[in-house]
Amino acid sequence: MVLLWGALAAANEVRPATGPVDGLGLPPTDLARVAVGTAAPDFALEGQDGEVVRLSGFRGRRNVVLSFYRGHW
């Protein structure tokens, strides 16, 4: 009975909302700095395997699609 009461109390707890936002309250970004048709600036990120990957490393090899997203999991 106590376990059931504890589970019900936790289920009714008010928690702040998480997940995607509309972006209206976010600060402006540097998106305006790179116009359509302009080369993207070089940057480096760590891959899932721990190796550093540079955008410039793909130059001349093939088309590159960049997709940035926020993972909420």
Tab-separated table of C-alpha atoms in Angstrom:
chain	number	residue	atom	x	y	z
A	1	MET	CA	0.000	0.000	0.000
A	2	VAL	CA	2.838	2.397	0.854
A	3	LEU	CA	4.529	1.581	-2.458
A	4	LEU	CA	1.335	2.394	-4.363
A	5	TRP	CA	0.954	5.700	-2.496
A	6	GLY	CA	4.570	6.642	-3.300
A	7	ALA	CA	4.090	5.856	-6.990
A	8	LEU	CA	0.919	7.948	-7.154
A	9	ALA	CA	2.589	10.859	-5.372
A	10	ALA	CA	5.515	10.792	-7.805
A	11	ALA	CA	3.169	10.645	-10.805
A	12	ASN	CA	1.329	13.781	-9.659
A	13	GLU	CA	4.524	15.763	-9.104
A	14	VAL	CA	4.739	18.973	-11.151
A	15	ARG	CA	7.897	19.017	-13.269
A	16	PRO	CA	9.193	21.662	-15.653
A	17	ALA	CA	8.505	20.952	-19.306
A	18	THR	CA	11.396	19.607	-21.338
A	19	GLY	CA	11.797	18.972	-25.013
A	20	PRO	CA	11.683	21.103	-28.139
A	21	VAL	CA	11.020	24.809	-27.861
A	22	ASP	CA	9.743	27.239	-30.468
A	23	GLY	CA	13.025	29.191	-30.393
A	24	LEU	CA	11.383	32.607	-30.088
A	25	GLY	CA	13.093	33.371	-26.773
A	26	LEU	CA	16.540	32.186	-27.862
A	27	PRO	CA	19.347	34.666	-28.570
A	28	PRO	CA	20.178	35.429	-32.210
A	29	THR	CA	22.793	33.212	-33.815
A	30	ASP	CA	25.470	33.713	-36.426
A	31	LEU	CA	23.343	32.173	-39.182
A	32	ALA	CA	23.329	35.470	-41.070
A	33	ARG	CA	27.132	35.340	-41.359
A	34	VAL	CA	27.112	32.467	-43.860
A	35	ALA	CA	25.024	33.329	-46.899
A	36	VAL	CA	23.635	30.746	-49.289
A	37	GLY	CA	26.327	29.723	-51.755
A	38	THR	CA	29.162	30.764	-49.436
A	39	ALA	CA	31.607	28.147	-48.179
A	40	ALA	CA	30.972	27.134	-44.577
A	41	PRO	CA	33.744	28.028	-42.121
A	42	ASP	CA	36.011	25.192	-41.056
A	43	PHE	CA	35.360	23.596	-37.678
A	44	ALA	CA	36.285	20.437	-35.802
A	45	LEU	CA	34.150	18.163	-33.640
A	46	GLU	CA	34.821	14.959	-31.768
A	47	GLY	CA	33.167	11.928	-33.353
A	48	GLN	CA	31.476	9.081	-31.524
A	49	ASP	CA	34.702	7.096	-31.743
A	50	GLY	CA	36.668	9.900	-30.047
A	51	GLU	CA	38.508	10.963	-33.217
A	52	VAL	CA	38.458	14.627	-34.235
A	53	VAL	CA	36.681	15.271	-37.545
A	54	ARG	CA	37.262	18.512	-39.475
A	55	LEU	CA	34.945	19.877	-42.114
A	56	SER	CA	37.974	20.760	-44.249
A	57	GLY	CA	38.879	17.065	-44.310
A	58	PHE	CA	35.976	16.478	-46.713
A	59	ARG	CA	36.937	19.257	-49.140
A	60	GLY	CA	37.080	18.017	-52.719
A	61	ARG	CA	35.973	14.479	-51.865
A	62	ARG	CA	32.169	14.615	-52.013
A	63	ASN	CA	29.122	16.625	-51.026
A	64	VAL	CA	28.642	17.151	-47.307
A	65	VAL	CA	25.322	17.660	-45.542
A	66	LEU	CA	25.481	19.165	-42.048
A	67	SER	CA	22.600	18.447	-39.718
A	68	PHE	CA	22.680	19.873	-36.200
A	69	TYR	CA	19.970	18.934	-33.745
A	70	ARG	CA	19.410	18.914	-30.034
A	71	GLY	CA	19.070	15.452	-28.599
A	72	HIS	CA	16.466	15.334	-25.827
A	73	TRP	CA	16.813	11.754	-24.713
